[in-house]
Amino acid sequence: IVEMSSVLSANKDKITIVYIPLDEILPNPWNPNKQRDSTFNALVESIREHGCDEPVLVVLIPEKDRKNDMREKYRIIGGEHRWRAMRILGFAECPCVIKSWDELKQKTESVRRNILKGELDNRLFTKLVNDIIQQNDIDQDSIAELMGFGEPTEFYVHYIKEQSSQQENQRMADM
């Protein structure tokens, strides 16, 4: 990892941007963000023309979760499409900001950052919310707030819609 530069965040913490080899970065398994092919292709062309001028947000994957790979590995919290575009373009390294967040913070920040830039896949989003509820002592309204939904109704549009669809599919299968 090579340090690129440091800047101050809004709360006066120093943010360090580092270059990390692309093969040491992995997508997160719960990312509910989806992007149209045309939008992704435009992103690839933009990065080809201008480079990647927005760092990818990552966390260090704990050693116990690296599946016998002792090299440092990082999980993407924000910027998976930029990372995929850089891989397509043959970049060796990616500008990143490394965060030290627990799993709940990783999951909620992943959604918080993605609702600003893409569409939520309701199935993956609902699975993520259900996983958070099962793994933490937290209710749906608190999750909505942590994920940055301005109105809980926004959250429930995605969550309840998929829950209802899954229940209907199960009812039809049981017939």
PDB file of C-alpha atoms in Angstrom:
ATOM      1  CA  ILE A   1       0.000   0.000   0.000  1.00  0.00           C
ATOM      2  CA  VAL A   2       1.303   3.425  -0.938  1.00  0.00           C
ATOM      3  CA  GLU A   3      -0.066   6.553   0.741  1.00  0.00           C
ATOM      4  CA  MET A   4      -1.302   9.027  -1.841  1.00  0.00           C
ATOM      5  CA  SER A   5      -2.465  12.024   0.159  1.00  0.00           C
ATOM      6  CA  SER A   6      -4.244  13.115   3.294  1.00  0.00           C
ATOM      7  CA  VAL A   7      -7.137  15.532   3.644  1.00  0.00           C
ATOM      8  CA  LEU A   8      -9.368  16.587   6.512  1.00  0.00           C
ATOM      9  CA  SER A   9     -12.888  15.241   6.764  1.00  0.00           C
ATOM     10  CA  ALA A  10     -15.834  17.334   7.908  1.00  0.00           C
ATOM     11  CA  ASN A  11     -15.241  16.296  11.526  1.00  0.00           C
ATOM     12  CA  LYS A  12     -11.539  17.234  11.259  1.00  0.00           C
ATOM     13  CA  ASP A  13     -10.301  13.629  11.170  1.00  0.00           C
ATOM     14  CA  LYS A  14      -7.482  13.016   8.738  1.00  0.00           C
ATOM     15  CA  ILE A  15      -8.536  10.874   5.783  1.00  0.00           C
ATOM     16  CA  THR A  16      -5.667   9.079   4.115  1.00  0.00           C
ATOM     17  CA  ILE A  17      -6.055   7.936   0.531  1.00  0.00           C
ATOM     18  CA  VAL A  18      -3.905   4.915  -0.304  1.00  0.00           C
ATOM     19  CA  TYR A  19      -3.341   2.826  -3.420  1.00  0.00           C
ATOM     20  CA  ILE A  20      -4.175  -0.851  -2.889  1.00  0.00           C
ATOM     21  CA  PRO A  21      -3.551  -3.590  -5.512  1.00  0.00           C
ATOM     22  CA  LEU A  22      -6.866  -4.527  -7.109  1.00  0.00           C
ATOM     23  CA  ASP A  23      -6.328  -8.234  -6.387  1.00  0.00           C
ATOM     24  CA  GLU A  24      -6.276  -7.481  -2.644  1.00  0.00           C
ATOM     25  CA  ILE A  25      -9.758  -5.940  -2.783  1.00  0.00           C
ATOM     26  CA  LEU A  26     -12.941  -8.022  -2.742  1.00  0.00           C
ATOM     27  CA  PRO A  27     -16.578  -7.023  -3.274  1.00  0.00           C
ATOM     28  CA  ASN A  28     -18.825  -7.356  -0.247  1.00  0.00           C
ATOM     29  CA  PRO A  29     -21.292 -10.250  -0.391  1.00  0.00           C
ATOM     30  CA  TRP A  30     -24.307  -8.197   0.719  1.00  0.00           C
ATOM     31  CA  ASN A  31     -24.168  -5.255  -1.705  1.00  0.00           C
ATOM     32  CA  PRO A  32     -27.789  -4.565  -2.716  1.00  0.00           C
ATOM     33  CA  ASN A  33     -26.803  -1.934  -5.294  1.00  0.00           C
ATOM     34  CA  LYS A  34     -27.447  -2.551  -8.956  1.00  0.00           C
ATOM     35  CA  GLN A  35     -26.543  -0.468 -11.971  1.00  0.00           C
ATOM     36  CA  ARG A  36     -27.794  -0.495 -15.552  1.00  0.00           C
ATOM     37  CA  ASP A  37     -25.306  -1.677 -18.180  1.00  0.00           C
ATOM     38  CA  SER A  38     -25.413   1.691 -19.931  1.00  0.00           C
ATOM     39  CA  THR A  39     -24.566   3.495 -16.681  1.00  0.00           C
ATOM     40  CA  PHE A  40     -21.735   1.084 -15.923  1.00  0.00           C
ATOM     41  CA  ASN A  41     -20.350   1.444 -19.461  1.00  0.00           C
ATOM     42  CA  ALA A  42     -20.395   5.236 -19.052  1.00  0.00           C
ATOM     43  CA  LEU A  43     -18.482   4.828 -15.785  1.00  0.00           C
ATOM     44  CA  VAL A  44     -15.861   2.670 -17.517  1.00  0.00           C
ATOM     45  CA  GLU A  45     -15.433   5.296 -20.235  1.00  0.00           C
ATOM     46  CA  SER A  46     -15.188   8.097 -17.684  1.00  0.00           C
ATOM     47  CA  ILE A  47     -12.465   6.266 -15.749  1.00  0.00           C
ATOM     48  CA  ARG A  48     -10.679   5.446 -19.008  1.00  0.00           C
ATOM     49  CA  GLU A  49     -10.663   9.129 -19.936  1.00  0.00           C
ATOM     50  CA  HIS A  50     -10.140  10.786 -16.534  1.00  0.00           C
ATOM     51  CA  GLY A  51      -8.865   8.069 -14.206  1.00  0.00           C
ATOM     52  CA  CYS A  52     -10.508   7.188 -10.920  1.00  0.00           C
ATOM     53  CA  ASP A  53     -10.790  10.442  -9.008  1.00  0.00           C
ATOM     54  CA  GLU A  54     -13.079   9.121  -6.257  1.00  0.00           C
ATOM     55  CA  PRO A  55     -11.520   6.639  -3.824  1.00  0.00           C
ATOM     56  CA  VAL A  56     -13.131   3.311  -3.050  1.00  0.00           C
ATOM     57  CA  LEU A  57     -14.139   2.852   0.599  1.00  0.00           C
ATOM     58  CA  VAL A  58     -12.800  -0.396   2.104  1.00  0.00           C
ATOM     59  CA  VAL A  59     -12.278  -2.217   5.399  1.00  0.00           C
ATOM     60  CA  LEU A  60      -9.527  -4.683   6.229  1.00  0.00           C
ATOM     61  CA  ILE A  61     -10.902  -8.220   6.259  1.00  0.00           C
ATOM     62  CA  PRO A  62      -9.987  -9.884   9.578  1.00  0.00           C
ATOM     63  CA  GLU A  63      -7.287 -12.541   9.300  1.00  0.00           C
ATOM     64  CA  LYS A  64      -9.704 -15.244  10.517  1.00  0.00           C
ATOM     65  CA  ASP A  65     -11.985 -14.527   7.518  1.00  0.00           C
ATOM     66  CA  ARG A  66      -9.307 -14.691   4.804  1.00  0.00           C
ATOM     67  CA  LYS A  67      -9.676 -18.417   4.038  1.00  0.00           C
ATOM     68  CA  ASN A  68      -6.014 -19.417   4.591  1.00  0.00           C
ATOM     69  CA  ASP A  69      -4.746 -16.452   2.570  1.00  0.00           C
ATOM     70  CA  MET A  70      -2.339 -14.589   4.834  1.00  0.00           C
ATOM     71  CA  ARG A  71      -2.069 -11.539   2.543  1.00  0.00           C
ATOM     72  CA  GLU A  72      -4.016  -8.495   3.632  1.00  0.00           C
ATOM     73  CA  LYS A  73      -7.377  -8.344   1.908  1.00  0.00           C
ATOM     74  CA  TYR A  74      -9.924  -5.551   1.875  1.00  0.00           C
ATOM     75  CA  ARG A  75     -13.716  -5.579   1.490  1.00  0.00           C
ATOM     76  CA  ILE A  76     -15.453  -2.850  -0.507  1.00  0.00           C
ATOM     77  CA  ILE A  77     -18.035  -0.808   1.383  1.00  0.00           C
ATOM     78  CA  GLY A  78     -18.514   1.868  -1.286  1.00  0.00           C
ATOM     79  CA  GLY A  79     -17.278   1.968  -4.876  1.00  0.00           C
ATOM     80  CA  GLU A  80     -17.681  -1.574  -6.190  1.00  0.00           C
ATOM     81  CA  HIS A  81     -18.610  -0.367  -9.687  1.00  0.00           C
ATOM     82  CA  ARG A  82     -15.490   1.839  -9.834  1.00  0.00           C
ATOM     83  CA  TRP A  83     -13.396  -1.146  -8.705  1.00  0.00           C
ATOM     84  CA  ARG A  84     -14.958  -3.377 -11.396  1.00  0.00           C
ATOM     85  CA  ALA A  85     -14.375  -0.694 -14.039  1.00  0.00           C
ATOM     86  CA  MET A  86     -10.703  -0.376 -13.047  1.00  0.00           C
ATOM     87  CA  ARG A  87     -10.292  -4.162 -13.295  1.00  0.00           C
ATOM     88  CA  ILE A  88     -11.777  -4.111 -16.816  1.00  0.00           C
ATOM     89  CA  LEU A  89      -9.412  -1.298 -17.774  1.00  0.00           C
ATOM     90  CA  GLY A  90      -6.369  -3.169 -16.471  1.00  0.00           C
ATOM     91  CA  PHE A  91      -5.495  -0.881 -13.572  1.00  0.00           C
ATOM     92  CA  ALA A  92      -3.061  -2.440 -11.092  1.00  0.00           C
ATOM     93  CA  GLU A  93      -4.046  -0.366  -8.071  1.00  0.00           C
ATOM     94  CA  CYS A  94      -7.049   1.476  -6.759  1.00  0.00           C
ATOM     95  CA  PRO A  95      -7.243   4.675  -4.680  1.00  0.00           C
ATOM     96  CA  CYS A  96      -8.907   3.756  -1.381  1.00  0.00           C
ATOM     97  CA  VAL A  97      -9.879   5.070   2.025  1.00  0.00           C
ATOM     98  CA  ILE A  98      -9.594   2.380   4.716  1.00  0.00           C
ATOM     99  CA  LYS A  99     -12.166   2.382   7.525  1.00  0.00           C
ATOM    100  CA  SER A 100     -12.227   0.388  10.779  1.00  0.00           C
ATOM    101  CA  TRP A 101     -15.907  -0.470  11.104  1.00  0.00           C
ATOM    102  CA  ASP A 102     -17.744  -3.375  12.681  1.00  0.00           C
ATOM    103  CA  GLU A 103     -19.972  -5.503  10.457  1.00  0.00           C
ATOM    104  CA  LEU A 104     -23.185  -3.621  11.307  1.00  0.00           C
ATOM    105  CA  LYS A 105     -21.581  -0.295  10.364  1.00  0.00           C
ATOM    106  CA  GLN A 106     -20.173  -1.842   7.157  1.00  0.00           C
ATOM    107  CA  LYS A 107     -23.583  -3.106   6.078  1.00  0.00           C
ATOM    108  CA  THR A 108     -25.515   0.048   6.914  1.00  0.00           C
ATOM    109  CA  GLU A 109     -22.890   2.343   5.357  1.00  0.00           C
ATOM    110  CA  SER A 110     -22.861   0.201   2.229  1.00  0.00           C
ATOM    111  CA  VAL A 111     -26.575   0.880   1.771  1.00  0.00           C
ATOM    112  CA  ARG A 112     -26.309   4.525   2.904  1.00  0.00           C
ATOM    113  CA  ARG A 113     -23.712   5.245   0.234  1.00  0.00           C
ATOM    114  CA  ASN A 114     -25.394   3.196  -2.482  1.00  0.00           C
ATOM    115  CA  ILE A 115     -28.884   4.688  -2.190  1.00  0.00           C
ATOM    116  CA  LEU A 116     -27.334   7.945  -3.337  1.00  0.00           C
ATOM    117  CA  LYS A 117     -25.789   6.473  -6.494  1.00  0.00           C
ATOM    118  CA  GLY A 118     -27.823   3.579  -7.754  1.00  0.00           C
ATOM    119  CA  GLU A 119     -30.858   1.377  -7.423  1.00  0.00           C
ATOM    120  CA  LEU A 120     -31.478  -1.139  -4.680  1.00  0.00           C
ATOM    121  CA  ASP A 121     -32.083  -4.737  -5.613  1.00  0.00           C
ATOM    122  CA  ASN A 122     -35.091  -5.333  -3.333  1.00  0.00           C
ATOM    123  CA  ARG A 123     -34.324  -9.050  -2.897  1.00  0.00           C
ATOM    124  CA  LEU A 124     -30.719  -8.441  -1.797  1.00  0.00           C
ATOM    125  CA  PHE A 125     -31.733  -5.444   0.298  1.00  0.00           C
ATOM    126  CA  THR A 126     -34.385  -7.462   2.150  1.00  0.00           C
ATOM    127  CA  LYS A 127     -31.920 -10.299   2.767  1.00  0.00           C
ATOM    128  CA  LEU A 128     -29.407  -7.799   4.154  1.00  0.00           C
ATOM    129  CA  VAL A 129     -31.987  -6.210   6.475  1.00  0.00           C
ATOM    130  CA  ASN A 130     -33.135  -9.623   7.707  1.00  0.00           C
ATOM    131  CA  ASP A 131     -29.500 -10.628   8.365  1.00  0.00           C
ATOM    132  CA  ILE A 132     -28.920  -7.422  10.342  1.00  0.00           C
ATOM    133  CA  ILE A 133     -32.073  -8.037  12.414  1.00  0.00           C
ATOM    134  CA  GLN A 134     -31.031 -11.646  13.144  1.00  0.00           C
ATOM    135  CA  GLN A 135     -27.430 -10.729  14.061  1.00  0.00           C
ATOM    136  CA  ASN A 136     -28.111  -7.588  16.102  1.00  0.00           C
ATOM    137  CA  ASP A 137     -30.605  -6.404  18.677  1.00  0.00           C
ATOM    138  CA  ILE A 138     -32.076  -3.718  16.418  1.00  0.00           C
ATOM    139  CA  ASP A 139     -35.475  -2.879  14.938  1.00  0.00           C
ATOM    140  CA  GLN A 140     -36.411  -1.893  11.389  1.00  0.00           C
ATOM    141  CA  ASP A 141     -36.814   1.831  12.168  1.00  0.00           C
ATOM    142  CA  SER A 142     -33.297   1.950  13.663  1.00  0.00           C
ATOM    143  CA  ILE A 143     -31.879   0.155  10.630  1.00  0.00           C
ATOM    144  CA  ALA A 144     -33.639   2.637   8.331  1.00  0.00           C
ATOM    145  CA  GLU A 145     -32.073   5.521  10.246  1.00  0.00           C
ATOM    146  CA  LEU A 146     -28.585   3.941  10.214  1.00  0.00           C
ATOM    147  CA  MET A 147     -28.885   3.384   6.470  1.00  0.00           C
ATOM    148  CA  GLY A 148     -29.688   7.032   5.869  1.00  0.00           C
ATOM    149  CA  PHE A 149     -33.271   6.776   4.720  1.00  0.00           C
ATOM    150  CA  GLY A 150     -34.729  10.242   5.223  1.00  0.00           C
ATOM    151  CA  GLU A 151     -38.183   8.839   5.735  1.00  0.00           C
ATOM    152  CA  PRO A 152     -38.869   5.354   7.081  1.00  0.00           C
ATOM    153  CA  THR A 153     -41.456   5.025   4.302  1.00  0.00           C
ATOM    154  CA  GLU A 154     -38.594   4.984   1.749  1.00  0.00           C
ATOM    155  CA  PHE A 155     -37.037   2.076   3.618  1.00  0.00           C
ATOM    156  CA  TYR A 156     -40.312   0.192   3.851  1.00  0.00           C
ATOM    157  CA  VAL A 157     -41.084   0.651   0.154  1.00  0.00           C
ATOM    158  CA  HIS A 158     -38.042  -1.517  -0.600  1.00  0.00           C
ATOM    159  CA  TYR A 159     -38.315  -3.851   2.383  1.00  0.00           C
ATOM    160  CA  ILE A 160     -42.060  -4.514   2.589  1.00  0.00           C
ATOM    161  CA  LYS A 161     -42.445  -4.771  -1.196  1.00  0.00           C
ATOM    162  CA  GLU A 162     -39.954  -7.652  -1.331  1.00  0.00           C
ATOM    163  CA  GLN A 163     -41.258  -9.294   1.847  1.00  0.00           C
ATOM    164  CA  SER A 164     -44.762  -9.295   0.338  1.00  0.00           C
ATOM    165  CA  SER A 165     -43.444 -10.673  -2.947  1.00  0.00           C
ATOM    166  CA  GLN A 166     -41.587 -13.475  -1.152  1.00  0.00           C
ATOM    167  CA  GLN A 167     -44.673 -14.347   0.908  1.00  0.00           C
ATOM    168  CA  GLU A 168     -46.851 -14.410  -2.229  1.00  0.00           C
ATOM    169  CA  ASN A 169     -44.335 -16.640  -4.019  1.00  0.00           C
ATOM    170  CA  GLN A 170     -44.299 -19.006  -1.033  1.00  0.00           C
ATOM    171  CA  ARG A 171     -48.115 -19.063  -0.919  1.00  0.00           C
ATOM    172  CA  MET A 172     -48.230 -19.919  -4.640  1.00  0.00           C
ATOM    173  CA  ALA A 173     -45.620 -22.648  -4.193  1.00  0.00           C
ATOM    174  CA  ASP A 174     -47.622 -24.154  -1.319  1.00  0.00           C
ATOM    175  CA  MET A 175     -50.770 -24.471  -3.459  1.00  0.00           C
TER     176      MET A 175
END
